[in-house]
């Protein structure tokens, strides 16, 4: 079993909030939303100077519920609960953290299931196309409504990392740091092609009804299932077949600490074969690369304390992933 760091505690029970904006939002497509709503949650306390706010952007299938649980649903742990909270890498004793749900989502923000004011019916397939830039523009309005002029940081992974990049290019004076994790400024031709195939799987499901499935009381579940399969298997380097035998083999693997002690660091700054903790304590190397599981990354980050900027991206092969963590001081 891998090494797990115990933190002092989690965030208190959280309550989702809704922000309503009446001013139209111009979109990159040329269309506009006459008004919109964003679901969001906050953790920690905003200081008197309003200078300690961190915005966390979610990836494709997540939501505004970043950390903690809801009082009436004790099993509703946030999707990044191991990163956000008292004593955790994003320490809510120090930072005021904002989690926001993007436009077009199914978790409460304005999207296809919302009512189109022009027709009185759900938007459905008439909902305008939204982009990363549109999400960031909507997030900027939320930040304005909270009385925050400049964010201490914007951070996210994958599609969330792309939003952090967009913040850095669209609102460079409004953020102090951008933490971009496992993201890129654009997609490869292969990813664009696979995304088109995934969309086709949904749209050709007989229950799709040209995007009017809300009116029919059905959902294109089969198409969604195929699209998700395509998303999982589209990158040969990220394929993982979760067989029983592989789970048993994983249980027999050495811990992260044991592997770190055996593996050389990628950069030889006189650290040599010393373990991860010794390397982190010495503060000599600026880069540490280890073969590690995805869920162990928060522990690796915690060893370095709160970084000013942090970048991590996936490399590696079928059964292991090489994360490169750079800390800039």
PDB file of N, CA, C and O in Angstrom, residues 102-170:
ATOM      1  N   UNK A 102     -18.578  25.567 -14.296  1.00  0.00           N
ATOM      2  CA  UNK A 102     -18.557  26.315 -15.550  1.00  0.00           C
ATOM      3  C   UNK A 102     -19.883  26.291 -16.289  1.00  0.00           C
ATOM      4  O   UNK A 102     -20.717  25.397 -16.114  1.00  0.00           O
ATOM      5  N   UNK A 103     -20.046  27.269 -17.158  1.00  0.00           N
ATOM      6  CA  UNK A 103     -21.215  27.328 -18.038  1.00  0.00           C
ATOM      7  C   UNK A 103     -21.298  26.057 -18.886  1.00  0.00           C
ATOM      8  O   UNK A 103     -20.282  25.540 -19.346  1.00  0.00           O
ATOM      9  N   UNK A 104     -22.504  25.593 -19.100  1.00  0.00           N
ATOM     10  CA  UNK A 104     -22.713  24.405 -19.923  1.00  0.00           C
ATOM     11  C   UNK A 104     -22.667  23.115 -19.141  1.00  0.00           C
ATOM     12  O   UNK A 104     -22.922  22.041 -19.693  1.00  0.00           O
ATOM     13  N   UNK A 105     -22.335  23.193 -17.862  1.00  0.00           N
ATOM     14  CA  UNK A 105     -22.245  21.989 -17.041  1.00  0.00           C
ATOM     15  C   UNK A 105     -23.639  21.520 -16.633  1.00  0.00           C
ATOM     16  O   UNK A 105     -24.635  22.219 -16.815  1.00  0.00           O
ATOM     17  N   UNK A 106     -23.681  20.332 -16.041  1.00  0.00           N
ATOM     18  CA  UNK A 106     -24.956  19.782 -15.555  1.00  0.00           C
ATOM     19  C   UNK A 106     -25.031  19.832 -14.033  1.00  0.00           C
ATOM     20  O   UNK A 106     -25.859  19.164 -13.426  1.00  0.00           O
ATOM     21  N   UNK A 107     -24.171  20.646 -13.399  1.00  0.00           N
ATOM     22  CA  UNK A 107     -24.126  20.704 -11.938  1.00  0.00           C
ATOM     23  C   UNK A 107     -24.679  22.007 -11.377  1.00  0.00           C
ATOM     24  O   UNK A 107     -24.325  22.398 -10.273  1.00  0.00           O
ATOM     25  N   UNK A 108     -25.536  22.678 -12.124  1.00  0.00           N
ATOM     26  CA  UNK A 108     -26.236  23.828 -11.568  1.00  0.00           C
ATOM     27  C   UNK A 108     -25.999  25.144 -12.257  1.00  0.00           C
ATOM     28  O   UNK A 108     -26.859  26.034 -12.221  1.00  0.00           O
ATOM     29  N   UNK A 109     -24.836  25.339 -12.872  1.00  0.00           N
ATOM     30  CA  UNK A 109     -24.613  26.567 -13.629  1.00  0.00           C
ATOM     31  C   UNK A 109     -25.449  26.532 -14.912  1.00  0.00           C
ATOM     32  O   UNK A 109     -25.887  25.466 -15.355  1.00  0.00           O
ATOM     33  N   UNK A 110     -25.644  27.689 -15.507  1.00  0.00           N
ATOM     34  CA  UNK A 110     -26.467  27.763 -16.716  1.00  0.00           C
ATOM     35  C   UNK A 110     -25.906  26.845 -17.802  1.00  0.00           C
ATOM     36  O   UNK A 110     -24.721  26.877 -18.120  1.00  0.00           O
ATOM     37  N   UNK A 111     -26.785  26.008 -18.371  1.00  0.00           N
ATOM     38  CA  UNK A 111     -26.380  25.043 -19.384  1.00  0.00           C
ATOM     39  C   UNK A 111     -27.575  24.583 -20.191  1.00  0.00           C
ATOM     40  O   UNK A 111     -28.666  25.174 -20.093  1.00  0.00           O
ATOM     41  N   UNK A 112     -27.424  23.531 -20.971  1.00  0.00           N
ATOM     42  CA  UNK A 112     -28.521  23.060 -21.828  1.00  0.00           C
ATOM     43  C   UNK A 112     -29.799  22.700 -21.077  1.00  0.00           C
ATOM     44  O   UNK A 112     -30.891  22.779 -21.640  1.00  0.00           O
ATOM     45  N   UNK A 113     -29.684  22.317 -19.807  1.00  0.00           N
ATOM     46  CA  UNK A 113     -30.886  21.948 -19.052  1.00  0.00           C
ATOM     47  C   UNK A 113     -31.602  23.177 -18.501  1.00  0.00           C
ATOM     48  O   UNK A 113     -32.736  23.106 -18.052  1.00  0.00           O
ATOM     49  N   UNK A 114     -30.940  24.336 -18.551  1.00  0.00           N
ATOM     50  CA  UNK A 114     -31.544  25.572 -18.047  1.00  0.00           C
ATOM     51  C   UNK A 114     -32.631  26.067 -19.004  1.00  0.00           C
ATOM     52  O   UNK A 114     -32.692  25.672 -20.172  1.00  0.00           O
ATOM     53  N   UNK A 115     -33.476  26.952 -18.489  1.00  0.00           N
ATOM     54  CA  UNK A 115     -34.586  27.465 -19.289  1.00  0.00           C
ATOM     55  C   UNK A 115     -34.117  28.631 -20.167  1.00  0.00           C
ATOM     56  O   UNK A 115     -33.495  29.580 -19.682  1.00  0.00           O
ATOM     57  N   UNK A 116     -34.398  28.510 -21.449  1.00  0.00           N
ATOM     58  CA  UNK A 116     -34.128  29.597 -22.394  1.00  0.00           C
ATOM     59  C   UNK A 116     -35.212  30.656 -22.196  1.00  0.00           C
ATOM     60  O   UNK A 116     -36.397  30.381 -22.411  1.00  0.00           O
ATOM     61  N   UNK A 117     -34.849  31.873 -21.777  1.00  0.00           N
ATOM     62  CA  UNK A 117     -35.890  32.894 -21.529  1.00  0.00           C
ATOM     63  C   UNK A 117     -36.704  33.242 -22.774  1.00  0.00           C
ATOM     64  O   UNK A 117     -37.828  33.734 -22.661  1.00  0.00           O
ATOM     65  N   UNK A 118     -36.165  32.969 -23.949  1.00  0.00           N
ATOM     66  CA  UNK A 118     -36.891  33.307 -25.179  1.00  0.00           C
ATOM     67  C   UNK A 118     -38.007  32.319 -25.487  1.00  0.00           C
ATOM     68  O   UNK A 118     -38.970  32.658 -26.172  1.00  0.00           O
ATOM     69  N   UNK A 119     -37.886  31.076 -25.004  1.00  0.00           N
ATOM     70  CA  UNK A 119     -38.876  30.046 -25.339  1.00  0.00           C
ATOM     71  C   UNK A 119     -39.607  29.500 -24.124  1.00  0.00           C
ATOM     72  O   UNK A 119     -40.681  28.904 -24.260  1.00  0.00           O
ATOM     73  N   UNK A 120     -39.009  29.677 -22.943  1.00  0.00           N
ATOM     74  CA  UNK A 120     -39.621  29.099 -21.747  1.00  0.00           C
ATOM     75  C   UNK A 120     -39.384  27.610 -21.614  1.00  0.00           C
ATOM     76  O   UNK A 120     -39.966  26.960 -20.747  1.00  0.00           O
ATOM     77  N   UNK A 121     -38.528  27.053 -22.474  1.00  0.00           N
ATOM     78  CA  UNK A 121     -38.201  25.632 -22.447  1.00  0.00           C
ATOM     79  C   UNK A 121     -36.692  25.452 -22.237  1.00  0.00           C
ATOM     80  O   UNK A 121     -35.933  26.412 -22.414  1.00  0.00           O
ATOM     81  N   UNK A 122     -36.256  24.245 -21.885  1.00  0.00           N
ATOM     82  CA  UNK A 122     -34.809  24.024 -21.754  1.00  0.00           C
ATOM     83  C   UNK A 122     -34.066  24.368 -23.042  1.00  0.00           C
ATOM     84  O   UNK A 122     -34.561  24.129 -24.147  1.00  0.00           O
ATOM     85  N   UNK A 123     -32.871  24.921 -22.877  1.00  0.00           N
ATOM     86  CA  UNK A 123     -32.067  25.272 -24.044  1.00  0.00           C
ATOM     87  C   UNK A 123     -31.825  24.061 -24.945  1.00  0.00           C
ATOM     88  O   UNK A 123     -31.903  24.175 -26.165  1.00  0.00           O
ATOM     89  N   UNK A 124     -31.479  22.924 -24.356  1.00  0.00           N
ATOM     90  CA  UNK A 124     -31.165  21.747 -25.152  1.00  0.00           C
ATOM     91  C   UNK A 124     -30.024  22.036 -26.130  1.00  0.00           C
ATOM     92  O   UNK A 124     -29.039  22.686 -25.793  1.00  0.00           O
ATOM     93  N   UNK A 125     -30.184  21.573 -27.357  1.00  0.00           N
ATOM     94  CA  UNK A 125     -29.126  21.749 -28.366  1.00  0.00           C
ATOM     95  C   UNK A 125     -29.024  23.181 -28.866  1.00  0.00           C
ATOM     96  O   UNK A 125     -28.107  23.504 -29.630  1.00  0.00           O
ATOM     97  N   UNK A 126     -29.948  24.060 -28.449  1.00  0.00           N
ATOM     98  CA  UNK A 126     -29.850  25.469 -28.829  1.00  0.00           C
ATOM     99  C   UNK A 126     -28.895  26.237 -27.924  1.00  0.00           C
ATOM    100  O   UNK A 126     -28.609  27.414 -28.196  1.00  0.00           O
ATOM    101  N   UNK A 127     -28.404  25.597 -26.875  1.00  0.00           N
ATOM    102  CA  UNK A 127     -27.475  26.301 -25.992  1.00  0.00           C
ATOM    103  C   UNK A 127     -26.222  26.637 -26.790  1.00  0.00           C
ATOM    104  O   UNK A 127     -25.661  25.792 -27.490  1.00  0.00           O
ATOM    105  N   UNK A 128     -25.751  27.875 -26.720  1.00  0.00           N
ATOM    106  CA  UNK A 128     -24.606  28.271 -27.555  1.00  0.00           C
ATOM    107  C   UNK A 128     -23.326  27.542 -27.164  1.00  0.00           C
ATOM    108  O   UNK A 128     -23.149  27.127 -26.012  1.00  0.00           O
ATOM    109  N   UNK A 129     -22.449  27.380 -28.129  1.00  0.00           N
ATOM    110  CA  UNK A 129     -21.143  26.760 -27.878  1.00  0.00           C
ATOM    111  C   UNK A 129     -20.327  27.692 -26.977  1.00  0.00           C
ATOM    112  O   UNK A 129     -20.267  28.903 -27.206  1.00  0.00           O
ATOM    113  N   UNK A 130     -19.735  27.102 -25.944  1.00  0.00           N
ATOM    114  CA  UNK A 130     -18.895  27.887 -25.039  1.00  0.00           C
ATOM    115  C   UNK A 130     -17.466  27.357 -25.093  1.00  0.00           C
ATOM    116  O   UNK A 130     -17.233  26.175 -25.347  1.00  0.00           O
ATOM    117  N   UNK A 131     -16.517  28.233 -24.860  1.00  0.00           N
ATOM    118  CA  UNK A 131     -15.098  27.896 -24.931  1.00  0.00           C
ATOM    119  C   UNK A 131     -14.437  28.143 -23.582  1.00  0.00           C
ATOM    120  O   UNK A 131     -15.046  28.691 -22.659  1.00  0.00           O
ATOM    121  N   UNK A 132     -13.179  27.753 -23.500  1.00  0.00           N
ATOM    122  CA  UNK A 132     -12.401  28.015 -22.282  1.00  0.00           C
ATOM    123  C   UNK A 132     -12.382  29.514 -21.986  1.00  0.00           C
ATOM    124  O   UNK A 132     -12.527  29.945 -20.834  1.00  0.00           O
ATOM    125  N   UNK A 133     -12.220  30.329 -23.027  1.00  0.00           N
ATOM    126  CA  UNK A 133     -12.195  31.781 -22.824  1.00  0.00           C
ATOM    127  C   UNK A 133     -13.533  32.280 -22.266  1.00  0.00           C
ATOM    128  O   UNK A 133     -13.557  33.183 -21.416  1.00  0.00           O
ATOM    129  N   UNK A 134     -14.644  31.706 -22.739  1.00  0.00           N
ATOM    130  CA  UNK A 134     -15.958  32.093 -22.221  1.00  0.00           C
ATOM    131  C   UNK A 134     -16.074  31.742 -20.741  1.00  0.00           C
ATOM    132  O   UNK A 134     -16.615  32.521 -19.942  1.00  0.00           O
ATOM    133  N   UNK A 135     -15.589  30.567 -20.375  1.00  0.00           N
ATOM    134  CA  UNK A 135     -15.616  30.177 -18.955  1.00  0.00           C
ATOM    135  C   UNK A 135     -14.831  31.158 -18.106  1.00  0.00           C
ATOM    136  O   UNK A 135     -15.280  31.571 -17.036  1.00  0.00           O
ATOM    137  N   UNK A 136     -13.652  31.524 -18.590  1.00  0.00           N
ATOM    138  CA  UNK A 136     -12.801  32.434 -17.819  1.00  0.00           C
ATOM    139  C   UNK A 136     -13.454  33.815 -17.699  1.00  0.00           C
ATOM    140  O   UNK A 136     -13.403  34.440 -16.627  1.00  0.00           O
ATOM    141  N   UNK A 137     -14.081  34.292 -18.749  1.00  0.00           N
ATOM    142  CA  UNK A 137     -14.769  35.585 -18.679  1.00  0.00           C
ATOM    143  C   UNK A 137     -15.903  35.537 -17.653  1.00  0.00           C
ATOM    144  O   UNK A 137     -16.121  36.504 -16.909  1.00  0.00           O
ATOM    145  N   UNK A 138     -16.630  34.414 -17.607  1.00  0.00           N
ATOM    146  CA  UNK A 138     -17.691  34.270 -16.612  1.00  0.00           C
ATOM    147  C   UNK A 138     -17.105  34.189 -15.207  1.00  0.00           C
ATOM    148  O   UNK A 138     -17.650  34.775 -14.249  1.00  0.00           O
ATOM    149  N   UNK A 139     -15.992  33.478 -15.053  1.00  0.00           N
ATOM    150  CA  UNK A 139     -15.340  33.391 -13.752  1.00  0.00           C
ATOM    151  C   UNK A 139     -14.879  34.763 -13.276  1.00  0.00           C
ATOM    152  O   UNK A 139     -14.954  35.083 -12.086  1.00  0.00           O
ATOM    153  N   UNK A 140     -14.403  35.585 -14.203  1.00  0.00           N
ATOM    154  CA  UNK A 140     -13.947  36.939 -13.847  1.00  0.00           C
ATOM    155  C   UNK A 140     -15.097  37.749 -13.256  1.00  0.00           C
ATOM    156  O   UNK A 140     -14.906  38.535 -12.313  1.00  0.00           O
ATOM    157  N   UNK A 141     -16.281  37.559 -13.774  1.00  0.00           N
ATOM    158  CA  UNK A 141     -17.439  38.272 -13.220  1.00  0.00           C
ATOM    159  C   UNK A 141     -17.747  37.771 -11.803  1.00  0.00           C
ATOM    160  O   UNK A 141     -18.135  38.550 -10.920  1.00  0.00           O
ATOM    161  N   UNK A 142     -17.604  36.473 -11.587  1.00  0.00           N
ATOM    162  CA  UNK A 142     -17.812  35.946 -10.242  1.00  0.00           C
ATOM    163  C   UNK A 142     -16.794  36.542  -9.272  1.00  0.00           C
ATOM    164  O   UNK A 142     -17.141  36.955  -8.151  1.00  0.00           O
ATOM    165  N   UNK A 143     -15.538  36.582  -9.691  1.00  0.00           N
ATOM    166  CA  UNK A 143     -14.487  37.151  -8.846  1.00  0.00           C
ATOM    167  C   UNK A 143     -14.803  38.616  -8.539  1.00  0.00           C
ATOM    168  O   UNK A 143     -14.632  39.082  -7.403  1.00  0.00           O
ATOM    169  N   UNK A 144     -15.292  39.351  -9.532  1.00  0.00           N
ATOM    170  CA  UNK A 144     -15.693  40.741  -9.309  1.00  0.00           C
ATOM    171  C   UNK A 144     -16.785  40.832  -8.247  1.00  0.00           C
ATOM    172  O   UNK A 144     -16.745  41.699  -7.368  1.00  0.00           O
ATOM    173  N   UNK A 145     -17.765  39.942  -8.352  1.00  0.00           N
ATOM    174  CA  UNK A 145     -18.894  39.989  -7.421  1.00  0.00           C
ATOM    175  C   UNK A 145     -18.473  39.696  -5.986  1.00  0.00           C
ATOM    176  O   UNK A 145     -19.167  40.091  -5.039  1.00  0.00           O
ATOM    177  N   UNK A 146     -17.340  39.010  -5.813  1.00  0.00           N
ATOM    178  CA  UNK A 146     -16.828  38.714  -4.484  1.00  0.00           C
ATOM    179  C   UNK A 146     -15.917  39.813  -3.958  1.00  0.00           C
ATOM    180  O   UNK A 146     -15.358  39.698  -2.865  1.00  0.00           O
ATOM    181  N   UNK A 147     -15.751  40.863  -4.741  1.00  0.00           N
ATOM    182  CA  UNK A 147     -14.947  41.990  -4.316  1.00  0.00           C
ATOM    183  C   UNK A 147     -13.451  41.753  -4.387  1.00  0.00           C
ATOM    184  O   UNK A 147     -12.680  42.377  -3.646  1.00  0.00           O
ATOM    185  N   UNK A 148     -13.037  40.883  -5.287  1.00  0.00           N
ATOM    186  CA  UNK A 148     -11.618  40.524  -5.401  1.00  0.00           C
ATOM    187  C   UNK A 148     -11.064  41.129  -6.689  1.00  0.00           C
ATOM    188  O   UNK A 148     -11.540  40.836  -7.784  1.00  0.00           O
ATOM    189  N   UNK A 149     -10.053  41.975  -6.561  1.00  0.00           N
ATOM    190  CA  UNK A 149      -9.447  42.593  -7.732  1.00  0.00           C
ATOM    191  C   UNK A 149      -8.331  41.745  -8.320  1.00  0.00           C
ATOM    192  O   UNK A 149      -8.153  41.697  -9.536  1.00  0.00           O
ATOM    193  N   UNK A 150      -7.574  41.058  -7.458  1.00  0.00           N
ATOM    194  CA  UNK A 150      -6.430  40.270  -7.934  1.00  0.00           C
ATOM    195  C   UNK A 150      -6.372  38.959  -7.158  1.00  0.00           C
ATOM    196  O   UNK A 150      -6.413  38.952  -5.931  1.00  0.00           O
ATOM    197  N   UNK A 151      -6.282  37.867  -7.891  1.00  0.00           N
ATOM    198  CA  UNK A 151      -6.212  36.547  -7.285  1.00  0.00           C
ATOM    199  C   UNK A 151      -4.768  36.199  -6.931  1.00  0.00           C
ATOM    200  O   UNK A 151      -3.845  36.493  -7.696  1.00  0.00           O
ATOM    201  N   UNK A 152      -4.602  35.548  -5.789  1.00  0.00           N
ATOM    202  CA  UNK A 152      -3.274  35.070  -5.419  1.00  0.00           C
ATOM    203  C   UNK A 152      -2.816  33.988  -6.385  1.00  0.00           C
ATOM    204  O   UNK A 152      -1.625  33.869  -6.682  1.00  0.00           O
ATOM    205  N   UNK A 153      -3.762  33.204  -6.894  1.00  0.00           N
ATOM    206  CA  UNK A 153      -3.424  32.152  -7.864  1.00  0.00           C
ATOM    207  C   UNK A 153      -4.688  31.637  -8.520  1.00  0.00           C
ATOM    208  O   UNK A 153      -5.778  31.697  -7.952  1.00  0.00           O
ATOM    209  N   UNK A 154      -4.516  31.145  -9.731  1.00  0.00           N
ATOM    210  CA  UNK A 154      -5.533  30.345 -10.418  1.00  0.00           C
ATOM    211  C   UNK A 154      -4.882  29.004 -10.713  1.00  0.00           C
ATOM    212  O   UNK A 154      -3.747  28.955 -11.213  1.00  0.00           O
ATOM    213  N   UNK A 155      -5.569  27.911 -10.415  1.00  0.00           N
ATOM    214  CA  UNK A 155      -4.957  26.605 -10.609  1.00  0.00           C
ATOM    215  C   UNK A 155      -5.977  25.598 -11.099  1.00  0.00           C
ATOM    216  O   UNK A 155      -7.181  25.748 -10.892  1.00  0.00           O
ATOM    217  N   UNK A 156      -5.466  24.574 -11.784  1.00  0.00           N
ATOM    218  CA  UNK A 156      -6.331  23.507 -12.264  1.00  0.00           C
ATOM    219  C   UNK A 156      -5.526  22.487 -13.035  1.00  0.00           C
ATOM    220  O   UNK A 156      -4.382  22.743 -13.427  1.00  0.00           O
ATOM    221  N   UNK A 157      -6.123  21.324 -13.236  1.00  0.00           N
ATOM    222  CA  UNK A 157      -5.480  20.264 -13.990  1.00  0.00           C
ATOM    223  C   UNK A 157      -6.269  19.920 -15.235  1.00  0.00           C
ATOM    224  O   UNK A 157      -7.494  20.080 -15.273  1.00  0.00           O
ATOM    225  N   UNK A 158      -5.562  19.493 -16.285  1.00  0.00           N
ATOM    226  CA  UNK A 158      -6.202  19.105 -17.536  1.00  0.00           C
ATOM    227  C   UNK A 158      -6.963  20.307 -18.103  1.00  0.00           C
ATOM    228  O   UNK A 158      -6.396  21.365 -18.306  1.00  0.00           O
ATOM    229  N   UNK A 159      -8.263  20.168 -18.331  1.00  0.00           N
ATOM    230  CA  UNK A 159      -9.045  21.290 -18.847  1.00  0.00           C
ATOM    231  C   UNK A 159      -9.044  22.457 -17.859  1.00  0.00           C
ATOM    232  O   UNK A 159      -9.122  23.623 -18.265  1.00  0.00           O
ATOM    233  N   UNK A 160      -8.927  22.155 -16.573  1.00  0.00           N
ATOM    234  CA  UNK A 160      -8.798  23.220 -15.584  1.00  0.00           C
ATOM    235  C   UNK A 160      -7.489  23.973 -15.744  1.00  0.00           C
ATOM    236  O   UNK A 160      -7.424  25.192 -15.537  1.00  0.00           O
ATOM    237  N   UNK A 161      -6.417  23.256 -16.118  1.00  0.00           N
ATOM    238  CA  UNK A 161      -5.152  23.904 -16.380  1.00  0.00           C
ATOM    239  C   UNK A 161      -5.222  24.828 -17.584  1.00  0.00           C
ATOM    240  O   UNK A 161      -4.570  25.883 -17.627  1.00  0.00           O
ATOM    241  N   UNK A 162      -6.014  24.439 -18.586  1.00  0.00           N
ATOM    242  CA  UNK A 162      -6.196  25.312 -19.748  1.00  0.00           C
ATOM    243  C   UNK A 162      -6.882  26.616 -19.342  1.00  0.00           C
ATOM    244  O   UNK A 162      -6.579  27.689 -19.887  1.00  0.00           O
ATOM    245  N   UNK A 163      -7.805  26.532 -18.388  1.00  0.00           N
ATOM    246  CA  UNK A 163      -8.445  27.749 -17.897  1.00  0.00           C
ATOM    247  C   UNK A 163      -7.448  28.635 -17.161  1.00  0.00           C
ATOM    248  O   UNK A 163      -7.489  29.866 -17.288  1.00  0.00           O
ATOM    249  N   UNK A 164      -6.548  28.023 -16.392  1.00  0.00           N
ATOM    250  CA  UNK A 164      -5.512  28.806 -15.719  1.00  0.00           C
ATOM    251  C   UNK A 164      -4.625  29.519 -16.740  1.00  0.00           C
ATOM    252  O   UNK A 164      -4.244  30.682 -16.552  1.00  0.00           O
ATOM    253  N   UNK A 165      -4.310  28.823 -17.842  1.00  0.00           N
ATOM    254  CA  UNK A 165      -3.538  29.459 -18.916  1.00  0.00           C
ATOM    255  C   UNK A 165      -4.309  30.633 -19.519  1.00  0.00           C
ATOM    256  O   UNK A 165      -3.734  31.688 -19.802  1.00  0.00           O
ATOM    257  N   UNK A 166      -5.609  30.448 -19.714  1.00  0.00           N
ATOM    258  CA  UNK A 166      -6.415  31.522 -20.291  1.00  0.00           C
ATOM    259  C   UNK A 166      -6.480  32.727 -19.355  1.00  0.00           C
ATOM    260  O   UNK A 166      -6.482  33.874 -19.817  1.00  0.00           O
ATOM    261  N   UNK A 167      -6.534  32.484 -18.070  1.00  0.00           N
ATOM    262  CA  UNK A 167      -6.489  33.592 -17.111  1.00  0.00           C
ATOM    263  C   UNK A 167      -5.191  34.372 -17.276  1.00  0.00           C
ATOM    264  O   UNK A 167      -5.168  35.605 -17.232  1.00  0.00           O
ATOM    265  N   UNK A 168      -4.078  33.655 -17.465  1.00  0.00           N
ATOM    266  CA  UNK A 168      -2.780  34.306 -17.580  1.00  0.00           C
ATOM    267  C   UNK A 168      -2.677  35.157 -18.846  1.00  0.00           C
ATOM    268  O   UNK A 168      -1.941  36.155 -18.871  1.00  0.00           O
ATOM    269  N   UNK A 169      -3.398  34.787 -19.894  1.00  0.00           N
ATOM    270  CA  UNK A 169      -3.331  35.542 -21.146  1.00  0.00           C
ATOM    271  C   UNK A 169      -4.407  36.613 -21.254  1.00  0.00           C
ATOM    272  O   UNK A 169      -4.172  37.679 -21.831  1.00  0.00           O
ATOM    273  N   UNK A 170      -5.573  36.370 -20.667  1.00  0.00           N
ATOM    274  CA  UNK A 170      -6.683  37.322 -20.781  1.00  0.00           C
ATOM    275  C   UNK A 170      -6.690  38.354 -19.647  1.00  0.00           C
ATOM    276  O   UNK A 170      -7.113  39.497 -19.848  1.00  0.00           O
TER     277      UNK A 170
END
